[in-house]
Amino acid sequence: MNTEIWYFPVSALINAVTSTFLGFYLVFTSLKKRVARYLLYFCFAVAAWSYGYFMWQMADNATDALFWVRILMIGAIFTSISYFHLVLVFINIDKERFYRILLIIFYFFSFLWLFLDFTPYFVVGVETLSYFNYWPIAGPFYTPYLIAFFTHVIYASILLLKYYRKIHGIVKIQTVLLLLGLSMAFVGGSTNYPLWYGIDIAPWGNSLVSIYVILTVYAMMKYKFMDMKVIMAELFAGLVSIIFLVEIFFSRSISESILRVLALTFVILFSMMLVRSVRREIRGKEEITDLAHSLEKANLKLKELDRQKTDFLSIAAHQLRTPLSIMKGYIELIEDGAFGKPTKGIVKTLDEMDESNERLVKLVDEFLDITRIEQGRTKFDFAAHDMNKMITNTIKELQEKADIKGQKILWKLNPAIKNVYMDDDKIRHVIFNFIDNSTKYSGESKKIWVSLEKEKDHVVVKVKDEGIGFDKQDEVNFFQKFYRGNNVKGTNVNGTGLGLYVCRRFIEAHQGEVWGKSEGLGQGSEFGFWLPVKRA
Ligand code: ADP
């Protein structure tokens, strides 16, 4: 047996093993997928062709050879039609009316060839040719069959090319791989036909059929789970390994082939590591994308919850505000003797009621402020105002409260600062809150400093006290909604944790900034803000 003859049965066997192996791989891994079922059908068609081919090559008499040629032809008939069908399924057009009719026509002819296969109309007999002892002789229907074969292959290529132009991303690579495989099979498989027509070209391209089957299964089954980088890495690794493998067969000595086997082992190991690391990287990326998605969802949900809460607060606060005002009115009327002169005991109780009522009014007002801010309904009325005058008036309002606690509010006017562009009411609210907090959280200490300064084109207001102070952990949270510091735990000072939040939002609306500073617990604190003198 010379080397050339040796090539034909061996390449047929390799094709047979490859297609059978891939067929079983599909059976065990992915038969639930529609594409996979058509792939299996295609693999088995190639396998039938390859086994028939192998047996024909091994045959030692004309009768056996003819029989196996006919078996081989069954595989050949179904290889092209199954591939065409597979491409339709892959592009997802197989259910379209036009392609259904086309499939019926193509299958009709395929079955016609199948029936003719065992008659002399298809293969007449076998004859001896160069390389082959039993080469088949074509019957009258062989050429029409060949036309059908090329129609399937060319039509499938056109469909894939058209599809390629329409799609993007990974499916594009997949289509390229299919086209690549198809052209290999076309070139490889077609080398079988010249001898039938007396052209002296032997089927040298047969081994390309294995690559065709591998590429087809690979492209269709794997692409979904990966991205381009993995496919590229795998293809590269596969190609390098094949080159190293082929090199082994061209070794001139045993030691050289041992060396090449070693090199191939290293290449395979290295390739596996490379592919694995690329795959790991991609998986990491996918996980991050998934996480980002779920975070985004959670964020949207939170935002919606926050909005619902604001709406609820707004309704509740509005409903509370009116009865509180009415109660306040009645308390004043009773105290003024509108319903008869009240006793001292009643006046004292009414005072306490009024105080509680006031606290509630303040709370409801804060709620209303917040809901207005959050729903974007706060109205700002910007104009040039005298800041010195405004601070002096605010301090006056708070003086009584400070006096009761024996506290001194130290405030020195800054005549250098004239008009500041601001919403007078809102800034007054902020300064009031800062000083009010200082009186609330001053403990035993007695002094509160208020200052107004100019720094470049900013005005800076600071309120300092010698009170309970706070540590770093609190500092960042004070200006959040409903936040009350750790420093007030254990004190019996009432509060909601809303005041500073509202202050921050008001100052931010002025394009300014707020802050709170302290050296630590018990070391006093400074709350302040800056505003641009002129608004942009
Ligand atoms: P409330 O006073 O109703 O608790 P605020 O928003 O006005 O709410 O203040 C939030 C928190 O900031 C307070 O609970 C307190 O812990 C802290 N804080 C505010 N002003 C001072 C201050 N002058 N000294 C120490 N802590 C303060």
XYZ file of C-alpha atoms and ligand atoms in Angstrom, residues 366 433-434 437-438 440-441 465 468-470 474 478 483-488 494-501 525 527, ligand 1:
56
model
C -40.378 70.774 58.606
C -31.523 76.604 62.814
C -27.764 76.784 63.394
C -29.109 73.947 67.563
C -26.229 75.642 69.380
C -30.016 73.158 72.237
C -26.728 71.264 72.174
C -20.459 76.925 70.405
C -21.368 68.742 73.218
C -19.455 68.575 69.908
C -19.257 65.367 67.874
C -21.277 61.909 62.727
C -25.571 65.422 59.849
C -30.189 61.820 60.921
C -29.640 62.477 64.599
C -26.066 62.191 65.849
C -24.588 59.715 68.284
C -23.686 62.762 70.363
C -27.329 63.385 71.299
C -35.983 66.580 71.333
C -35.449 66.677 67.594
C -36.265 65.070 64.280
C -32.976 65.172 62.430
C -34.576 67.161 59.640
C -33.379 70.695 60.380
C -29.857 70.464 58.951
C -31.076 68.553 55.877
C -18.818 72.652 67.265
C -21.678 74.961 61.746
P -32.376 67.767 65.317
O -31.716 68.912 66.014
O -33.834 67.898 65.191
O -31.924 66.441 65.821
P -30.871 68.672 63.030
O -30.953 68.261 61.606
O -31.010 70.120 63.320
O -31.914 67.781 63.790
O -29.498 68.194 63.557
C -29.054 66.908 63.290
C -28.055 66.425 64.303
O -26.885 67.247 64.246
C -28.509 66.583 65.728
O -29.329 65.489 66.113
C -27.198 66.620 66.466
O -26.717 65.307 66.655
C -26.282 67.316 65.513
N -26.082 68.752 65.809
C -26.685 69.797 65.223
N -26.224 70.980 65.746
C -25.316 70.639 66.693
C -24.479 71.390 67.584
N -24.490 72.702 67.602
N -23.660 70.694 68.397
C -23.612 69.343 68.369
N -24.381 68.586 67.568
C -25.210 69.224 66.733
